């Protein structure tokens, strides 16, 4: 069946987390449904990764897939990330559409040679005649004391590499639409999901649809301060905005959805209105996503600012495992509120 026959266009004005006339499912359920629909429609798609056939199904995202599509299209992988990524790259070059799922992005560090030196560069080196339609997925975020080697948010590393797409949805609706776009794209895509939003529900049509890369969205309209929130920080920013509204401080929240390509215009247009910008990221501060967005805005919109840009992000230390220390390490609503009050002085 041609793709266009079951794709629907993105609904205009679908800006909020909820839509009353559409069923609500969790982020994990949206990912799982997408896999089922895409694999049923295209036999070249297969899923590999440590634990994809586990009873828990990678937080529920791969549940039922091996039972439906068999062990040749959904299979567990050994602890050899660089070699297995090389296999995925080779199969993509041969016409397959692999989805390689990692429990944690820390494991991607073991596959950087294949991701950075091979997957990202084949299309360029061969003048567009060869492509690598590979999706690499990983889950970040606070867990159960995962500590320094199993809870790193390293997405900014991939933002630095030409040839890669970087996708970080914050709600179930976007997760489905962007995963479809990622699987169909001829470029390698790094798809990062956050553990904190896997059970979060939002309105998701059962019918298949795509969301284009490089198109951010306004999650909440406001006039006093622009907040660019990445992944789970969208939820924390909304909580902060609701509290600040009681103090007559009006926040506009921008969700970029994809970091590469980045929708620079939606952020710039918001800053033209508010004159203030806070960037909330789920990763480290130094050399992070916030630094890149701040640089872009300074280059293109310095004249609009009434106050210096502020960043809310994780401190530049390895992630602790202690629950008490985790409480201090991970930023959230309170840190956002403090940043807003400082920037509007």
mmCIF file with all atom_site columns, N, CA and C in Angstrom, residues 99-164:
data_model
loop_
_atom_site.group_PDB
_atom_site.id
_atom_site.type_symbol
_atom_site.label_atom_id
_atom_site.label_alt_id
_atom_site.label_comp_id
_atom_site.label_asym_id
_atom_site.label_entity_id
_atom_site.label_seq_id
_atom_site.pdbx_PDB_ins_code
_atom_site.Cartn_x
_atom_site.Cartn_y
_atom_site.Cartn_z
_atom_site.occupancy
_atom_site.B_iso_or_equiv
_atom_site.pdbx_formal_charge
_atom_site.auth_seq_id
_atom_site.auth_comp_id
_atom_site.auth_asym_id
_atom_site.auth_atom_id
_atom_site.pdbx_PDB_model_num
ATOM 1   N N  . UNK A 1 99  ? 15.892 -0.461 12.976 1.00 0.00 ? 99  UNK A N  1
ATOM 2   C CA . UNK A 1 99  ? 15.704 0.365  14.176 1.00 0.00 ? 99  UNK A CA 1
ATOM 3   C C  . UNK A 1 99  ? 16.496 -0.316 15.278 1.00 0.00 ? 99  UNK A C  1
ATOM 4   N N  . UNK A 1 100 ? 17.538 0.340  15.747 1.00 0.00 ? 100 UNK A N  1
ATOM 5   C CA . UNK A 1 100 ? 18.414 -0.223 16.778 1.00 0.00 ? 100 UNK A CA 1
ATOM 6   C C  . UNK A 1 100 ? 18.085 0.462  18.103 1.00 0.00 ? 100 UNK A C  1
ATOM 7   N N  . UNK A 1 101 ? 17.548 -0.294 19.047 1.00 0.00 ? 101 UNK A N  1
ATOM 8   C CA . UNK A 1 101 ? 17.102 0.268  20.323 1.00 0.00 ? 101 UNK A CA 1
ATOM 9   C C  . UNK A 1 101 ? 18.105 -0.064 21.425 1.00 0.00 ? 101 UNK A C  1
ATOM 10  N N  . UNK A 1 102 ? 18.524 0.960  22.144 1.00 0.00 ? 102 UNK A N  1
ATOM 11  C CA . UNK A 1 102 ? 19.440 0.810  23.279 1.00 0.00 ? 102 UNK A CA 1
ATOM 12  C C  . UNK A 1 102 ? 18.690 1.151  24.567 1.00 0.00 ? 102 UNK A C  1
ATOM 13  N N  . UNK A 1 103 ? 18.968 0.395  25.603 1.00 0.00 ? 103 UNK A N  1
ATOM 14  C CA . UNK A 1 103 ? 18.358 0.703  26.898 1.00 0.00 ? 103 UNK A CA 1
ATOM 15  C C  . UNK A 1 103 ? 18.707 2.113  27.334 1.00 0.00 ? 103 UNK A C  1
ATOM 16  N N  . UNK A 1 104 ? 19.964 2.492  27.128 1.00 0.00 ? 104 UNK A N  1
ATOM 17  C CA . UNK A 1 104 ? 20.444 3.782  27.612 1.00 0.00 ? 104 UNK A CA 1
ATOM 18  C C  . UNK A 1 104 ? 21.413 4.388  26.595 1.00 0.00 ? 104 UNK A C  1
ATOM 19  N N  . UNK A 1 105 ? 21.470 5.711  26.523 1.00 0.00 ? 105 UNK A N  1
ATOM 20  C CA . UNK A 1 105 ? 22.386 6.341  25.571 1.00 0.00 ? 105 UNK A CA 1
ATOM 21  C C  . UNK A 1 105 ? 23.857 6.132  25.907 1.00 0.00 ? 105 UNK A C  1
ATOM 22  N N  . UNK A 1 106 ? 24.144 5.769  27.165 1.00 0.00 ? 106 UNK A N  1
ATOM 23  C CA . UNK A 1 106 ? 25.531 5.491  27.544 1.00 0.00 ? 106 UNK A CA 1
ATOM 24  C C  . UNK A 1 106 ? 26.148 4.443  26.616 1.00 0.00 ? 106 UNK A C  1
ATOM 25  N N  . UNK A 1 107 ? 25.321 3.485  26.181 1.00 0.00 ? 107 UNK A N  1
ATOM 26  C CA . UNK A 1 107 ? 25.819 2.406  25.331 1.00 0.00 ? 107 UNK A CA 1
ATOM 27  C C  . UNK A 1 107 ? 26.160 2.905  23.922 1.00 0.00 ? 107 UNK A C  1
ATOM 28  N N  . UNK A 1 108 ? 25.595 4.046  23.549 1.00 0.00 ? 108 UNK A N  1
ATOM 29  C CA . UNK A 1 108 ? 25.910 4.601  22.234 1.00 0.00 ? 108 UNK A CA 1
ATOM 30  C C  . UNK A 1 108 ? 27.367 5.061  22.159 1.00 0.00 ? 108 UNK A C  1
ATOM 31  N N  . UNK A 1 109 ? 27.946 5.349  23.299 1.00 0.00 ? 109 UNK A N  1
ATOM 32  C CA . UNK A 1 109 ? 29.353 5.754  23.315 1.00 0.00 ? 109 UNK A CA 1
ATOM 33  C C  . UNK A 1 109 ? 30.249 4.630  22.797 1.00 0.00 ? 109 UNK A C  1
ATOM 34  N N  . UNK A 1 110 ? 29.790 3.399  22.930 1.00 0.00 ? 110 UNK A N  1
ATOM 35  C CA . UNK A 1 110 ? 30.552 2.253  22.444 1.00 0.00 ? 110 UNK A CA 1
ATOM 36  C C  . UNK A 1 110 ? 30.394 2.054  20.936 1.00 0.00 ? 110 UNK A C  1
ATOM 37  N N  . UNK A 1 111 ? 29.479 2.821  20.335 1.00 0.00 ? 111 UNK A N  1
ATOM 38  C CA . UNK A 1 111 ? 29.214 2.685  18.900 1.00 0.00 ? 111 UNK A CA 1
ATOM 39  C C  . UNK A 1 111 ? 29.503 3.968  18.135 1.00 0.00 ? 111 UNK A C  1
ATOM 40  N N  . UNK A 1 112 ? 30.263 4.881  18.740 1.00 0.00 ? 112 UNK A N  1
ATOM 41  C CA . UNK A 1 112 ? 30.479 6.184  18.113 1.00 0.00 ? 112 UNK A CA 1
ATOM 42  C C  . UNK A 1 112 ? 31.244 6.096  16.795 1.00 0.00 ? 112 UNK A C  1
ATOM 43  N N  . UNK A 1 113 ? 32.119 5.114  16.651 1.00 0.00 ? 113 UNK A N  1
ATOM 44  C CA . UNK A 1 113 ? 32.850 4.975  15.387 1.00 0.00 ? 113 UNK A CA 1
ATOM 45  C C  . UNK A 1 113 ? 31.875 4.742  14.235 1.00 0.00 ? 113 UNK A C  1
ATOM 46  N N  . UNK A 1 114 ? 30.951 3.799  14.416 1.00 0.00 ? 114 UNK A N  1
ATOM 47  C CA . UNK A 1 114 ? 29.993 3.496  13.358 1.00 0.00 ? 114 UNK A CA 1
ATOM 48  C C  . UNK A 1 114 ? 29.005 4.647  13.131 1.00 0.00 ? 114 UNK A C  1
ATOM 49  N N  . UNK A 1 115 ? 28.565 5.282  14.218 1.00 0.00 ? 115 UNK A N  1
ATOM 50  C CA . UNK A 1 115 ? 27.582 6.366  14.094 1.00 0.00 ? 115 UNK A CA 1
ATOM 51  C C  . UNK A 1 115 ? 28.196 7.604  13.461 1.00 0.00 ? 115 UNK A C  1
ATOM 52  N N  . UNK A 1 116 ? 29.369 8.019  13.960 1.00 0.00 ? 116 UNK A N  1
ATOM 53  C CA . UNK A 1 116 ? 29.977 9.288  13.551 1.00 0.00 ? 116 UNK A CA 1
ATOM 54  C C  . UNK A 1 116 ? 30.807 9.146  12.274 1.00 0.00 ? 116 UNK A C  1
ATOM 55  N N  . UNK A 1 117 ? 31.584 8.083  12.180 1.00 0.00 ? 117 UNK A N  1
ATOM 56  C CA . UNK A 1 117 ? 32.496 7.942  11.031 1.00 0.00 ? 117 UNK A CA 1
ATOM 57  C C  . UNK A 1 117 ? 31.868 7.260  9.824  1.00 0.00 ? 117 UNK A C  1
ATOM 58  N N  . UNK A 1 118 ? 30.764 6.563  10.040 1.00 0.00 ? 118 UNK A N  1
ATOM 59  C CA . UNK A 1 118 ? 30.174 5.811  8.932  1.00 0.00 ? 118 UNK A CA 1
ATOM 60  C C  . UNK A 1 118 ? 28.731 6.225  8.640  1.00 0.00 ? 118 UNK A C  1
ATOM 61  N N  . UNK A 1 119 ? 27.824 5.957  9.559  1.00 0.00 ? 119 UNK A N  1
ATOM 62  C CA . UNK A 1 119 ? 26.404 6.219  9.289  1.00 0.00 ? 119 UNK A CA 1
ATOM 63  C C  . UNK A 1 119 ? 26.147 7.653  8.849  1.00 0.00 ? 119 UNK A C  1
ATOM 64  N N  . UNK A 1 120 ? 26.774 8.606  9.528  1.00 0.00 ? 120 UNK A N  1
ATOM 65  C CA . UNK A 1 120 ? 26.500 10.015 9.247  1.00 0.00 ? 120 UNK A CA 1
ATOM 66  C C  . UNK A 1 120 ? 27.135 10.517 7.954  1.00 0.00 ? 120 UNK A C  1
ATOM 67  N N  . UNK A 1 121 ? 28.075 9.769  7.387  1.00 0.00 ? 121 UNK A N  1
ATOM 68  C CA . UNK A 1 121 ? 28.881 10.317 6.290  1.00 0.00 ? 121 UNK A CA 1
ATOM 69  C C  . UNK A 1 121 ? 28.699 9.639  4.929  1.00 0.00 ? 121 UNK A C  1
ATOM 70  N N  . UNK A 1 122 ? 28.063 8.476  4.889  1.00 0.00 ? 122 UNK A N  1
ATOM 71  C CA . UNK A 1 122 ? 27.967 7.752  3.622  1.00 0.00 ? 122 UNK A CA 1
ATOM 72  C C  . UNK A 1 122 ? 27.241 8.564  2.549  1.00 0.00 ? 122 UNK A C  1
ATOM 73  N N  . UNK A 1 123 ? 26.151 9.181  2.899  1.00 0.00 ? 123 UNK A N  1
ATOM 74  C CA . UNK A 1 123 ? 25.382 9.942  1.915  1.00 0.00 ? 123 UNK A CA 1
ATOM 75  C C  . UNK A 1 123 ? 26.211 11.069 1.319  1.00 0.00 ? 123 UNK A C  1
ATOM 76  N N  . UNK A 1 124 ? 26.975 11.746 2.160  1.00 0.00 ? 124 UNK A N  1
ATOM 77  C CA . UNK A 1 124 ? 27.822 12.852 1.706  1.00 0.00 ? 124 UNK A CA 1
ATOM 78  C C  . UNK A 1 124 ? 28.970 12.344 0.831  1.00 0.00 ? 124 UNK A C  1
ATOM 79  N N  . UNK A 1 125 ? 29.633 11.299 1.291  1.00 0.00 ? 125 UNK A N  1
ATOM 80  C CA . UNK A 1 125 ? 30.818 10.816 0.582  1.00 0.00 ? 125 UNK A CA 1
ATOM 81  C C  . UNK A 1 125 ? 30.500 10.235 -0.791 1.00 0.00 ? 125 UNK A C  1
ATOM 82  N N  . UNK A 1 126 ? 29.265 9.757  -0.968 1.00 0.00 ? 126 UNK A N  1
ATOM 83  C CA . UNK A 1 126 ? 28.878 9.162  -2.244 1.00 0.00 ? 126 UNK A CA 1
ATOM 84  C C  . UNK A 1 126 ? 27.923 10.049 -3.037 1.00 0.00 ? 126 UNK A C  1
ATOM 85  N N  . UNK A 1 127 ? 27.974 11.339 -2.748 1.00 0.00 ? 127 UNK A N  1
ATOM 86  C CA . UNK A 1 127 ? 27.222 12.311 -3.538 1.00 0.00 ? 127 UNK A CA 1
ATOM 87  C C  . UNK A 1 127 ? 25.726 12.086 -3.544 1.00 0.00 ? 127 UNK A C  1
ATOM 88  N N  . UNK A 1 128 ? 25.198 11.579 -2.447 1.00 0.00 ? 128 UNK A N  1
ATOM 89  C CA . UNK A 1 128 ? 23.765 11.363 -2.334 1.00 0.00 ? 128 UNK A CA 1
ATOM 90  C C  . UNK A 1 128 ? 23.264 10.081 -2.968 1.00 0.00 ? 128 UNK A C  1
ATOM 91  N N  . UNK A 1 129 ? 24.154 9.267  -3.554 1.00 0.00 ? 129 UNK A N  1
ATOM 92  C CA . UNK A 1 129 ? 23.730 8.046  -4.237 1.00 0.00 ? 129 UNK A CA 1
ATOM 93  C C  . UNK A 1 129 ? 23.531 6.872  -3.274 1.00 0.00 ? 129 UNK A C  1
ATOM 94  N N  . UNK A 1 130 ? 24.101 6.965  -2.082 1.00 0.00 ? 130 UNK A N  1
ATOM 95  C CA . UNK A 1 130 ? 23.911 5.929  -1.060 1.00 0.00 ? 130 UNK A CA 1
ATOM 96  C C  . UNK A 1 130 ? 23.393 6.593  0.205  1.00 0.00 ? 130 UNK A C  1
ATOM 97  N N  . UNK A 1 131 ? 22.475 5.936  0.873  1.00 0.00 ? 131 UNK A N  1
ATOM 98  C CA . UNK A 1 131 ? 21.914 6.501  2.095  1.00 0.00 ? 131 UNK A CA 1
ATOM 99  C C  . UNK A 1 131 ? 21.851 5.439  3.187  1.00 0.00 ? 131 UNK A C  1
ATOM 100 N N  . UNK A 1 132 ? 21.714 5.910  4.415  1.00 0.00 ? 132 UNK A N  1
ATOM 101 C CA . UNK A 1 132 ? 21.676 5.019  5.581  1.00 0.00 ? 132 UNK A CA 1
ATOM 102 C C  . UNK A 1 132 ? 20.388 5.299  6.362  1.00 0.00 ? 132 UNK A C  1
ATOM 103 N N  . UNK A 1 133 ? 19.268 4.674  5.978  1.00 0.00 ? 133 UNK A N  1
ATOM 104 C CA . UNK A 1 133 ? 18.000 4.884  6.683  1.00 0.00 ? 133 UNK A CA 1
ATOM 105 C C  . UNK A 1 133 ? 17.947 4.094  7.987  1.00 0.00 ? 133 UNK A C  1
ATOM 106 N N  . UNK A 1 134 ? 18.691 4.556  8.964  1.00 0.00 ? 134 UNK A N  1
ATOM 107 C CA . UNK A 1 134 ? 18.841 3.879  10.252 1.00 0.00 ? 134 UNK A CA 1
ATOM 108 C C  . UNK A 1 134 ? 18.290 4.749  11.367 1.00 0.00 ? 134 UNK A C  1
ATOM 109 N N  . UNK A 1 135 ? 17.481 4.168  12.236 1.00 0.00 ? 135 UNK A N  1
ATOM 110 C CA . UNK A 1 135 ? 16.995 4.861  13.434 1.00 0.00 ? 135 UNK A CA 1
ATOM 111 C C  . UNK A 1 135 ? 17.641 4.226  14.650 1.00 0.00 ? 135 UNK A C  1
ATOM 112 N N  . UNK A 1 136 ? 18.296 5.045  15.455 1.00 0.00 ? 136 UNK A N  1
ATOM 113 C CA . UNK A 1 136 ? 18.897 4.584  16.704 1.00 0.00 ? 136 UNK A CA 1
ATOM 114 C C  . UNK A 1 136 ? 18.133 5.231  17.855 1.00 0.00 ? 136 UNK A C  1
ATOM 115 N N  . UNK A 1 137 ? 17.559 4.405  18.722 1.00 0.00 ? 137 UNK A N  1
ATOM 116 C CA . UNK A 1 137 ? 16.752 4.912  19.831 1.00 0.00 ? 137 UNK A CA 1
ATOM 117 C C  . UNK A 1 137 ? 17.421 4.622  21.164 1.00 0.00 ? 137 UNK A C  1
ATOM 118 N N  . UNK A 1 138 ? 17.249 5.543  22.104 1.00 0.00 ? 138 UNK A N  1
ATOM 119 C CA . UNK A 1 138 ? 17.772 5.339  23.455 1.00 0.00 ? 138 UNK A CA 1
ATOM 120 C C  . UNK A 1 138 ? 16.896 6.102  24.440 1.00 0.00 ? 138 UNK A C  1
ATOM 121 N N  . UNK A 1 139 ? 16.902 5.646  25.689 1.00 0.00 ? 139 UNK A N  1
ATOM 122 C CA . UNK A 1 139 ? 16.072 6.248  26.729 1.00 0.00 ? 139 UNK A CA 1
ATOM 123 C C  . UNK A 1 139 ? 16.948 6.891  27.787 1.00 0.00 ? 139 UNK A C  1
ATOM 124 N N  . UNK A 1 140 ? 16.718 8.173  28.026 1.00 0.00 ? 140 UNK A N  1
ATOM 125 C CA . UNK A 1 140 ? 17.462 8.911  29.041 1.00 0.00 ? 140 UNK A CA 1
ATOM 126 C C  . UNK A 1 140 ? 16.565 9.178  30.240 1.00 0.00 ? 140 UNK A C  1
ATOM 127 N N  . UNK A 1 141 ? 17.136 9.806  31.268 1.00 0.00 ? 141 UNK A N  1
ATOM 128 C CA . UNK A 1 141 ? 16.324 10.270 32.373 1.00 0.00 ? 141 UNK A CA 1
ATOM 129 C C  . UNK A 1 141 ? 16.554 9.533  33.664 1.00 0.00 ? 141 UNK A C  1
ATOM 130 N N  . UNK A 1 142 ? 16.073 10.142 34.704 1.00 0.00 ? 142 UNK A N  1
ATOM 131 C CA . UNK A 1 142 ? 16.220 9.614  36.046 1.00 0.00 ? 142 UNK A CA 1
ATOM 132 C C  . UNK A 1 142 ? 15.530 8.263  36.181 1.00 0.00 ? 142 UNK A C  1
ATOM 133 N N  . UNK A 1 143 ? 16.214 7.328  36.794 1.00 0.00 ? 143 UNK A N  1
ATOM 134 C CA . UNK A 1 143 ? 15.640 6.001  36.940 1.00 0.00 ? 143 UNK A CA 1
ATOM 135 C C  . UNK A 1 143 ? 15.586 5.564  38.383 1.00 0.00 ? 143 UNK A C  1
ATOM 136 N N  . UNK A 1 144 ? 16.404 4.616  38.748 1.00 0.00 ? 144 UNK A N  1
ATOM 137 C CA . UNK A 1 144 ? 16.387 4.038  40.094 1.00 0.00 ? 144 UNK A CA 1
ATOM 138 C C  . UNK A 1 144 ? 17.806 3.984  40.654 1.00 0.00 ? 144 UNK A C  1
ATOM 139 N N  . UNK A 1 145 ? 18.474 5.135  40.613 1.00 0.00 ? 145 UNK A N  1
ATOM 140 C CA . UNK A 1 145 ? 19.855 5.188  41.060 1.00 0.00 ? 145 UNK A CA 1
ATOM 141 C C  . UNK A 1 145 ? 20.791 4.633  40.013 1.00 0.00 ? 145 UNK A C  1
ATOM 142 N N  . UNK A 1 146 ? 20.573 5.018  38.753 1.00 0.00 ? 146 UNK A N  1
ATOM 143 C CA . UNK A 1 146 ? 21.354 4.474  37.640 1.00 0.00 ? 146 UNK A CA 1
ATOM 144 C C  . UNK A 1 146 ? 22.780 5.007  37.600 1.00 0.00 ? 146 UNK A C  1
ATOM 145 N N  . UNK A 1 147 ? 23.003 6.134  38.249 1.00 0.00 ? 147 UNK A N  1
ATOM 146 C CA . UNK A 1 147 ? 24.352 6.655  38.496 1.00 0.00 ? 147 UNK A CA 1
ATOM 147 C C  . UNK A 1 147 ? 25.104 7.107  37.246 1.00 0.00 ? 147 UNK A C  1
ATOM 148 N N  . UNK A 1 148 ? 26.430 7.229  37.394 1.00 0.00 ? 148 UNK A N  1
ATOM 149 C CA . UNK A 1 148 ? 27.253 7.963  36.438 1.00 0.00 ? 148 UNK A CA 1
ATOM 150 C C  . UNK A 1 148 ? 27.381 7.304  35.073 1.00 0.00 ? 148 UNK A C  1
ATOM 151 N N  . UNK A 1 149 ? 27.252 5.984  34.995 1.00 0.00 ? 149 UNK A N  1
ATOM 152 C CA . UNK A 1 149 ? 27.497 5.278  33.731 1.00 0.00 ? 149 UNK A CA 1
ATOM 153 C C  . UNK A 1 149 ? 26.245 4.759  33.043 1.00 0.00 ? 149 UNK A C  1
ATOM 154 N N  . UNK A 1 150 ? 25.075 5.007  33.646 1.00 0.00 ? 150 UNK A N  1
ATOM 155 C CA . UNK A 1 150 ? 23.842 4.478  33.062 1.00 0.00 ? 150 UNK A CA 1
ATOM 156 C C  . UNK A 1 150 ? 22.710 5.507  33.036 1.00 0.00 ? 150 UNK A C  1
ATOM 157 N N  . UNK A 1 151 ? 23.032 6.778  33.097 1.00 0.00 ? 151 UNK A N  1
ATOM 158 C CA . UNK A 1 151 ? 21.957 7.776  33.067 1.00 0.00 ? 151 UNK A CA 1
ATOM 159 C C  . UNK A 1 151 ? 22.418 9.083  32.419 1.00 0.00 ? 151 UNK A C  1
ATOM 160 N N  . UNK A 1 152 ? 23.376 8.991  31.512 1.00 0.00 ? 152 UNK A N  1
ATOM 161 C CA . UNK A 1 152 ? 23.910 10.201 30.893 1.00 0.00 ? 152 UNK A CA 1
ATOM 162 C C  . UNK A 1 152 ? 23.019 10.693 29.745 1.00 0.00 ? 152 UNK A C  1
ATOM 163 N N  . UNK A 1 153 ? 22.813 11.979 29.708 1.00 0.00 ? 153 UNK A N  1
ATOM 164 C CA . UNK A 1 153 ? 22.078 12.608 28.604 1.00 0.00 ? 153 UNK A CA 1
ATOM 165 C C  . UNK A 1 153 ? 23.107 13.237 27.659 1.00 0.00 ? 153 UNK A C  1
ATOM 166 N N  . UNK A 1 154 ? 23.471 12.495 26.618 1.00 0.00 ? 154 UNK A N  1
ATOM 167 C CA . UNK A 1 154 ? 24.582 12.908 25.756 1.00 0.00 ? 154 UNK A CA 1
ATOM 168 C C  . UNK A 1 154 ? 24.100 13.377 24.377 1.00 0.00 ? 154 UNK A C  1
ATOM 169 N N  . UNK A 1 155 ? 22.844 13.805 24.303 1.00 0.00 ? 155 UNK A N  1
ATOM 170 C CA . UNK A 1 155 ? 22.276 14.185 23.015 1.00 0.00 ? 155 UNK A CA 1
ATOM 171 C C  . UNK A 1 155 ? 23.014 15.329 22.338 1.00 0.00 ? 155 UNK A C  1
ATOM 172 N N  . UNK A 1 156 ? 23.625 16.223 23.129 1.00 0.00 ? 156 UNK A N  1
ATOM 173 C CA . UNK A 1 156 ? 24.334 17.359 22.519 1.00 0.00 ? 156 UNK A CA 1
ATOM 174 C C  . UNK A 1 156 ? 25.528 16.893 21.680 1.00 0.00 ? 156 UNK A C  1
ATOM 175 N N  . UNK A 1 157 ? 26.085 15.723 22.004 1.00 0.00 ? 157 UNK A N  1
ATOM 176 C CA . UNK A 1 157 ? 27.184 15.194 21.195 1.00 0.00 ? 157 UNK A CA 1
ATOM 177 C C  . UNK A 1 157 ? 26.721 14.933 19.769 1.00 0.00 ? 157 UNK A C  1
ATOM 178 N N  . UNK A 1 158 ? 25.519 14.400 19.618 1.00 0.00 ? 158 UNK A N  1
ATOM 179 C CA . UNK A 1 158 ? 24.998 14.077 18.290 1.00 0.00 ? 158 UNK A CA 1
ATOM 180 C C  . UNK A 1 158 ? 24.531 15.324 17.543 1.00 0.00 ? 158 UNK A C  1
ATOM 181 N N  . UNK A 1 159 ? 24.162 16.352 18.283 1.00 0.00 ? 159 UNK A N  1
ATOM 182 C CA . UNK A 1 159 ? 23.784 17.622 17.642 1.00 0.00 ? 159 UNK A CA 1
ATOM 183 C C  . UNK A 1 159 ? 24.978 18.230 16.914 1.00 0.00 ? 159 UNK A C  1
ATOM 184 N N  . UNK A 1 160 ? 26.158 17.855 17.326 1.00 0.00 ? 160 UNK A N  1
ATOM 185 C CA . UNK A 1 160 ? 27.398 18.409 16.764 1.00 0.00 ? 160 UNK A CA 1
ATOM 186 C C  . UNK A 1 160 ? 27.801 17.749 15.444 1.00 0.00 ? 160 UNK A C  1
ATOM 187 N N  . UNK A 1 161 ? 27.217 16.588 15.121 1.00 0.00 ? 161 UNK A N  1
ATOM 188 C CA . UNK A 1 161 ? 27.693 15.778 13.998 1.00 0.00 ? 161 UNK A CA 1
ATOM 189 C C  . UNK A 1 161 ? 26.867 16.026 12.736 1.00 0.00 ? 161 UNK A C  1
ATOM 190 N N  . UNK A 1 162 ? 27.475 16.544 11.659 1.00 0.00 ? 162 UNK A N  1
ATOM 191 C CA . UNK A 1 162 ? 26.743 16.694 10.391 1.00 0.00 ? 162 UNK A CA 1
ATOM 192 C C  . UNK A 1 162 ? 26.305 15.332 9.852  1.00 0.00 ? 162 UNK A C  1
ATOM 193 N N  . UNK A 1 163 ? 25.118 15.297 9.270  1.00 0.00 ? 163 UNK A N  1
ATOM 194 C CA . UNK A 1 163 ? 24.617 14.068 8.685  1.00 0.00 ? 163 UNK A CA 1
ATOM 195 C C  . UNK A 1 163 ? 23.660 13.294 9.561  1.00 0.00 ? 163 UNK A C  1
ATOM 196 N N  . UNK A 1 164 ? 23.548 13.677 10.834 1.00 0.00 ? 164 UNK A N  1
ATOM 197 C CA . UNK A 1 164 ? 22.622 13.017 11.748 1.00 0.00 ? 164 UNK A CA 1
ATOM 198 C C  . UNK A 1 164 ? 21.393 13.882 11.976 1.00 0.00 ? 164 UNK A C  1
#
